[in-house]
Tab-separated table of C-alpha atoms and ligand atoms in Angstrom:
chain	number	residue	atom	x	y	z
A	1	MET	CA	-10.052	-18.955	14.814
A	2	GLY	CA	-8.117	-16.437	12.680
A	3	ILE	CA	-8.103	-12.619	13.267
A	4	LEU	CA	-9.897	-11.730	10.174
A	5	GLU	CA	-12.857	-14.507	10.369
A	6	GLY	CA	-15.736	-13.244	8.544
A	7	LYS	CA	-14.181	-10.068	7.448
A	8	ARG	CA	-14.280	-8.859	3.644
A	9	ILE	CA	-11.057	-7.247	2.354
A	10	LEU	CA	-10.046	-5.445	-0.724
A	11	VAL	CA	-6.658	-5.807	-1.578
A	12	THR	CA	-4.885	-3.240	-4.396
A	13	GLY	CA	-1.460	-3.519	-5.636
A	14	VAL	CA	-0.975	-7.281	-6.502
A	15	LEU	CA	1.630	-7.546	-9.386
A	16	THR	CA	3.927	-10.088	-8.467
A	17	ASP	CA	4.253	-12.887	-5.648
A	18	ALA	CA	6.833	-10.259	-4.336
A	19	SER	CA	4.550	-7.638	-4.013
A	20	ILE	CA	3.454	-6.634	-0.539
A	21	ALA	CA	0.051	-6.753	-1.329
A	22	PHE	CA	0.564	-10.549	-2.376
A	23	SER	CA	1.472	-11.372	1.401
A	24	VAL	CA	-1.341	-9.245	2.620
A	25	ALA	CA	-4.092	-11.169	0.719
A	26	LYS	CA	-2.559	-14.812	1.546
A	27	LEU	CA	-2.350	-13.696	5.231
A	28	ALA	CA	-5.633	-12.455	5.235
A	29	GLN	CA	-7.153	-15.159	3.650
A	30	GLU	CA	-5.403	-17.880	6.058
A	31	GLU	CA	-6.676	-15.273	8.887
A	32	GLY	CA	-9.992	-16.246	7.941
A	33	ALA	CA	-10.884	-13.015	5.301
A	34	THR	CA	-12.786	-13.036	2.175
A	35	VAL	CA	-10.300	-11.345	-0.133
A	36	VAL	CA	-11.239	-9.252	-3.573
A	37	LEU	CA	-8.339	-7.911	-5.414
A	38	THR	CA	-7.678	-5.154	-7.800
A	39	GLY	CA	-5.045	-4.917	-10.455
A	40	PHE	CA	-3.498	-2.431	-12.692
A	41	GLY	CA	-2.657	-2.833	-16.246
A	42	ARG	CA	-1.310	-6.344	-16.521
A	43	LEU	CA	-4.325	-8.035	-15.579
A	44	SER	CA	-3.544	-11.593	-17.046
A	45	LEU	CA	-0.409	-11.366	-14.955
A	46	VAL	CA	-2.243	-10.353	-11.640
A	47	GLU	CA	-4.852	-13.156	-12.338
A	48	ARG	CA	-2.079	-15.809	-12.915
A	49	ILE	CA	-0.387	-14.555	-9.354
A	50	ALA	CA	-3.860	-14.697	-7.774
A	51	LYS	CA	-4.039	-18.450	-8.373
A	52	ARG	CA	-0.978	-18.742	-5.983
A	53	LEU	CA	-3.250	-17.810	-3.066
A	54	PRO	CA	-4.502	-20.308	-0.721
A	55	GLU	CA	-8.160	-19.326	-2.367
A	56	PRO	CA	-9.547	-18.229	-5.641
A	57	ALA	CA	-9.948	-14.569	-5.379
A	58	PRO	CA	-11.613	-12.291	-7.940
A	59	VAL	CA	-9.362	-9.551	-9.645
A	60	LEU	CA	-11.239	-6.299	-10.552
A	61	GLU	CA	-9.218	-3.761	-13.052
A	62	LEU	CA	-8.299	-0.318	-11.175
A	63	ASP	CA	-6.226	2.316	-12.426
A	64	VAL	CA	-6.405	4.904	-9.968
A	65	GLN	CA	-5.783	7.533	-12.370
A	66	ASP	CA	-9.300	6.579	-14.284
A	67	THR	CA	-12.321	8.293	-12.530
A	68	ASP	CA	-14.619	5.752	-14.189
A	69	GLN	CA	-13.086	3.058	-12.930
A	70	LEU	CA	-13.081	4.439	-9.374
A	71	ASP	CA	-16.691	5.446	-9.630
A	72	THR	CA	-17.989	2.165	-10.447
A	73	LEU	CA	-15.554	0.203	-7.987
A	74	ALA	CA	-18.140	-0.272	-5.414
A	75	SER	CA	-20.457	-1.899	-7.701
A	76	ARG	CA	-18.170	-3.990	-9.180
A	77	VAL	CA	-16.640	-5.181	-5.468
A	78	GLY	CA	-20.272	-5.682	-4.501
A	79	GLU	CA	-20.839	-8.184	-6.979
A	80	HIS	CA	-18.709	-10.137	-5.023
A	81	VAL	CA	-19.212	-9.271	-1.522
A	82	GLY	CA	-22.060	-7.347	0.430
A	83	GLY	CA	-19.658	-5.166	1.717
A	84	LEU	CA	-15.966	-4.424	3.023
A	85	ASP	CA	-14.462	-4.260	6.435
A	86	GLY	CA	-10.979	-3.623	5.288
A	87	VAL	CA	-9.278	-1.857	2.194
A	88	VAL	CA	-5.679	-2.011	1.529
A	89	HIS	CA	-3.669	0.654	-0.483
A	90	SER	CA	-0.478	-0.742	-1.702
A	91	ILE	CA	-0.230	1.342	-4.991
A	92	GLY	CA	2.887	3.722	-5.905
A	93	PHE	CA	4.574	4.963	-8.746
A	94	ALA	CA	7.000	7.762	-9.706
A	95	PRO	CA	7.949	8.287	-13.107
A	96	GLN	CA	11.813	7.473	-13.560
A	97	THR	CA	12.718	11.400	-13.908
A	98	ALA	CA	11.517	11.723	-10.496
A	99	LEU	CA	13.669	9.406	-8.694
A	100	GLY	CA	17.423	8.674	-8.519
A	101	GLY	CA	18.933	11.977	-7.670
A	102	ASN	CA	17.170	14.068	-10.358
A	103	PHE	CA	15.153	15.895	-7.519
A	104	LEU	CA	16.302	19.324	-8.976
A	105	ASN	CA	15.276	18.972	-12.134
A	106	THR	CA	12.185	16.835	-12.175
A	107	SER	CA	8.953	18.677	-14.101
A	108	TRP	CA	5.864	19.270	-12.483
A	109	GLU	CA	4.040	16.843	-14.875
A	110	ASP	CA	6.086	13.836	-13.614
A	111	VAL	CA	5.829	15.251	-9.829
A	112	ALA	CA	2.015	15.354	-10.567
A	113	THR	CA	1.793	11.912	-11.760
A	114	ALA	CA	3.662	10.723	-8.750
A	115	LEU	CA	1.343	12.534	-6.463
A	116	HIS	CA	-1.972	11.458	-8.227
A	117	VAL	CA	-1.095	7.625	-8.079
A	118	SER	CA	0.836	7.360	-4.776
A	119	THR	CA	-0.849	10.070	-2.589
A	120	PHE	CA	-4.422	11.435	-3.822
A	121	SER	CA	-5.081	7.580	-4.769
A	122	PHE	CA	-5.355	6.925	-0.986
A	123	LYS	CA	-8.321	9.274	-0.676
A	124	SER	CA	-9.980	8.119	-3.957
A	125	LEU	CA	-9.791	4.573	-3.309
A	126	ALA	CA	-11.050	5.228	0.453
A	127	VAL	CA	-14.226	7.287	-0.809
A	128	ALA	CA	-14.683	4.896	-3.648
A	129	CYS	CA	-15.122	2.037	-0.983
A	130	LEU	CA	-17.454	4.186	1.228
A	131	PRO	CA	-20.907	2.572	0.123
A	132	LEU	CA	-19.388	-0.885	0.987
A	133	MET	CA	-18.243	0.431	4.515
A	134	LYS	CA	-21.601	1.262	6.106
A	135	GLU	CA	-20.667	-0.716	9.245
A	136	GLY	CA	-17.322	0.935	9.501
A	137	GLY	CA	-13.846	-0.783	9.024
A	138	ALA	CA	-10.378	0.019	8.303
A	139	VAL	CA	-8.153	1.186	5.635
A	140	VAL	CA	-4.474	0.577	5.447
A	141	GLY	CA	-1.745	2.331	3.171
A	142	LEU	CA	2.052	1.175	2.467
A	143	ASP	CA	4.241	3.990	3.280
A	144	PHE	CA	7.938	4.613	3.358
A	145	ASP	CA	9.019	6.800	6.384
A	146	ALA	CA	8.826	10.180	5.161
A	147	SER	CA	10.180	12.373	8.214
A	148	ARG	CA	13.432	12.365	6.394
A	149	ALA	CA	15.244	12.881	3.073
A	150	TRP	CA	16.703	9.626	1.796
A	151	PRO	CA	19.010	9.097	-0.735
A	152	VAL	CA	17.564	8.729	-4.533
A	153	TYR	CA	13.902	8.373	-3.068
A	154	ASP	CA	13.469	12.055	-4.229
A	155	TRP	CA	9.632	13.087	-5.045
A	156	MET	CA	8.503	9.499	-4.309
A	157	GLY	CA	9.668	10.525	-0.556
A	158	VAL	CA	7.625	14.065	-1.172
A	159	ALA	CA	4.611	11.957	-2.281
A	160	LYS	CA	5.035	9.627	0.983
A	161	ALA	CA	5.048	12.358	3.285
A	162	GLY	CA	1.992	13.604	1.520
A	163	LEU	CA	0.499	10.251	2.058
A	164	GLU	CA	1.273	10.673	5.506
A	165	SER	CA	-0.665	13.843	5.810
A	166	ALA	CA	-3.349	12.606	3.794
A	167	SER	CA	-3.924	9.516	6.227
A	168	ARG	CA	-4.258	11.691	9.019
A	169	TYR	CA	-6.815	13.775	7.339
A	170	LEU	CA	-8.679	10.627	6.300
A	171	ALA	CA	-8.561	9.574	9.729
A	172	ARG	CA	-10.404	12.884	10.813
A	173	ASP	CA	-13.055	12.620	8.422
A	174	LEU	CA	-13.643	9.067	8.160
A	175	GLY	CA	-13.785	8.482	12.116
A	176	LYS	CA	-17.390	9.385	12.700
A	177	GLN	CA	-18.148	6.569	10.228
A	178	GLY	CA	-16.384	3.997	12.359
A	179	ILE	CA	-13.250	3.941	9.839
A	180	ARG	CA	-9.977	3.776	11.296
A	181	VAL	CA	-7.147	4.851	8.832
A	182	ASN	CA	-3.351	3.856	9.306
A	183	LEU	CA	-0.375	3.401	7.455
A	184	VAL	CA	2.357	0.843	7.803
A	185	ALA	CA	5.727	2.206	7.084
A	186	ALA	CA	7.956	-1.002	5.705
A	187	GLY	CA	11.678	-1.171	5.312
A	188	PRO	CA	12.977	-1.619	1.687
A	189	LEU	CA	11.746	-4.893	-0.070
A	190	ARG	CA	12.768	-5.921	-3.290
A	191	THR	CA	9.521	-5.797	-5.272
A	192	MET	CA	9.064	-4.573	-8.827
A	193	ALA	CA	8.201	-0.665	-7.324
A	194	ALA	CA	11.651	-0.983	-5.564
A	195	LYS	CA	13.643	-2.578	-8.432
A	196	SER	CA	12.296	0.555	-10.881
A	197	ILE	CA	14.275	2.879	-8.325
A	198	PRO	CA	17.620	4.086	-9.639
A	199	GLY	CA	20.156	3.393	-6.602
A	200	PHE	CA	17.781	1.241	-4.764
A	201	LYS	CA	20.902	-0.748	-3.829
A	202	GLU	CA	21.978	2.176	-1.356
A	203	PHE	CA	19.086	1.404	0.840
A	204	GLU	CA	19.771	-2.338	0.465
A	205	GLU	CA	23.496	-2.194	1.570
A	206	SER	CA	22.957	0.064	4.503
A	207	TRP	CA	19.344	-1.124	6.224
A	208	PRO	CA	20.126	-4.647	7.241
A	209	SER	CA	23.244	-3.353	9.266
A	210	ARG	CA	21.526	-0.250	10.650
A	211	ALA	CA	18.433	-2.232	12.072
A	212	PRO	CA	18.752	-3.245	15.434
A	213	LEU	CA	16.380	-6.423	14.407
A	214	GLY	CA	18.099	-6.819	11.093
A	215	TRP	CA	16.465	-6.627	8.108
A	216	ASP	CA	15.623	-9.365	5.202
A	217	LEU	CA	15.288	-7.417	1.942
A	218	THR	CA	12.903	-10.333	0.615
A	219	ASP	CA	10.454	-10.803	3.634
A	220	THR	CA	7.395	-9.126	2.875
A	221	VAL	CA	5.282	-11.036	5.416
A	222	PRO	CA	6.150	-8.714	8.620
A	223	ALA	CA	4.872	-5.715	6.792
A	224	ALA	CA	1.675	-7.716	5.614
A	225	LYS	CA	1.481	-8.885	9.140
A	226	ALA	CA	1.043	-5.473	10.363
A	227	CYS	CA	-1.531	-4.755	7.719
A	228	VAL	CA	-3.493	-7.493	8.805
A	229	ALA	CA	-3.417	-6.629	12.488
A	230	LEU	CA	-4.550	-3.318	11.801
A	231	MET	CA	-7.798	-4.464	10.148
A	232	SER	CA	-8.534	-6.591	12.795
A	233	ASP	CA	-10.510	-6.078	15.697
A	234	TRP	CA	-7.198	-5.745	17.948
A	235	PHE	CA	-6.704	-1.982	17.008
A	236	PRO	CA	-9.978	-0.587	17.734
A	237	ALA	CA	-9.048	2.646	19.132
A	238	THR	CA	-6.153	3.418	16.511
A	239	THR	CA	-6.266	5.618	13.738
A	240	GLY	CA	-4.119	8.163	11.958
A	241	GLU	CA	-1.221	6.178	13.131
A	242	ILE	CA	1.901	5.093	11.206
A	243	VAL	CA	3.362	1.677	12.456
A	244	HIS	CA	6.898	0.998	11.416
A	245	VAL	CA	7.783	-2.438	10.344
A	246	ASP	CA	11.475	-1.554	9.538
A	247	GLY	CA	13.583	-3.679	11.845
A	248	GLY	CA	14.053	-0.268	13.826
A	249	VAL	CA	15.633	1.732	11.743
A	250	HIS	CA	13.379	4.915	12.060
A	251	ALA	CA	13.947	4.808	15.975
A	252	ILE	CA	18.326	5.072	15.332
A	253	GLY	CA	19.936	7.810	14.787
A	254	GLY	CA	23.519	8.054	12.855
B	301	LIG	N1	9.266	-2.293	-1.753
B	301	LIG	C1	9.671	-1.271	-0.768
B	301	LIG	O1	10.763	-1.314	-0.455
B	301	LIG	C2	8.392	-0.608	-0.130
B	301	LIG	C3	8.874	-0.013	1.299
B	301	LIG	C4	7.932	0.651	1.649
B	301	LIG	C5	6.519	1.050	1.016
B	301	LIG	N2	6.389	0.508	-0.065
B	301	LIG	C6	5.135	0.936	-0.671
B	301	LIG	O2	4.266	-0.618	-0.778
B	301	LIG	C7	3.351	-0.553	-1.838
B	301	LIG	C8	3.482	-1.515	-2.749
B	301	LIG	O3	4.478	-1.468	-3.477
B	301	LIG	P1	5.413	-2.826	-3.486
B	301	LIG	O4	6.992	-2.681	-3.170
B	301	LIG	O5	4.645	-3.941	-3.262
B	301	LIG	O6	5.651	-3.057	-5.129
B	301	LIG	P2	4.728	-3.692	-6.465
B	301	LIG	O7	5.358	-3.290	-7.615
B	301	LIG	O8	4.382	-4.979	-6.154
B	301	LIG	O9	3.503	-2.953	-6.144
B	301	LIG	C9	3.198	-1.772	-6.678
B	301	LIG	C10	1.753	-1.630	-7.155
B	301	LIG	O10	1.366	-0.356	-7.644
B	301	LIG	C11	0.294	-0.606	-8.786
B	301	LIG	N3	0.390	0.714	-9.569
B	301	LIG	C12	0.908	1.417	-10.233
B	301	LIG	N4	0.230	2.513	-10.850
B	301	LIG	C13	-1.094	2.227	-10.600
B	301	LIG	C14	-2.114	2.964	-10.744
B	301	LIG	N5	-2.320	3.775	-11.830
B	301	LIG	N6	-3.290	2.398	-10.407
B	301	LIG	C15	-3.434	1.194	-9.738
B	301	LIG	N7	-2.486	0.559	-9.057
B	301	LIG	C16	-1.347	1.073	-9.988
B	301	LIG	C17	1.448	-1.615	-9.511
B	301	LIG	O11	0.203	-2.210	-10.694
B	301	LIG	C18	1.479	-2.807	-8.206
B	301	LIG	O12	0.688	-3.587	-8.265
B	301	LIG	C19	3.976	0.984	-2.555
B	301	LIG	O13	2.834	1.815	-1.969
B	301	LIG	C20	5.293	1.185	-1.849
B	301	LIG	O14	5.672	2.658	-2.116
B	301	LIG	C21	7.329	-0.402	-0.914
């Protein structure tokens, strides 16, 4: 029996089969969950990628900047599953001007977009799913350690710091409904989002040698395993937490 047997999970953020969300959806199904996906923009691509999962999974449209799509999300998900036990937020975006060393010159409009899509949407998505989570459940988001300033990550780093804080406030406000809220802080992975960061190579070059456990830039499974574990019944008293899945880099100085 899998650790998500009988659970119904909404997974956002599948774009390609390199997406962290793709690994989460695949592993969740292998662990017994029924999975519903949301996709943004390139829906036919997402539908094609979804066919590579062990089981067919419906794909619903969700742009987290679109209030109508958020408002109708619960009823649209409800056409496929009677409720939700888990929700995965695997969404991030920042305009090019907000990344790559342009920190001092980025306009507020571009920063606002980064924060809307990458930070505020964690709250929007959780709240949109509440009508389906009457029996409690788990919300998990994907983070990149925001406790320090990194090269090139710039306003995305600020967005992730906000995500870490928003996660704690969500944990505070949703705890009484039996909903746990946690983040997985993954090390760098070669996904579409990562490739769009100018200078991402800097992370790629240093991370594997700095990580006590080593680090495979192409393996999304360790981060996905943590997401699945956090949605299982094996973290019943854990909320507001950040689990680092980075080969151990966060713990090492120098
Ligand atoms: N790749 C890494 O190195 C890394 C490391 C740590 C954390 N993360 C985080 O993991 C999450 C998933 O990213 P990924 O690396 O798998 O890349 P990805 O490009 O595969 O996924 C990013 C997803 O965000 C979605 N998205 C963008 N704008 C959206 C919007 N307005 N509404 C809804 N969805 C939108 C995209 O469609 C895409 O599916 C992000 O939060 C990212 O910051 C990535």
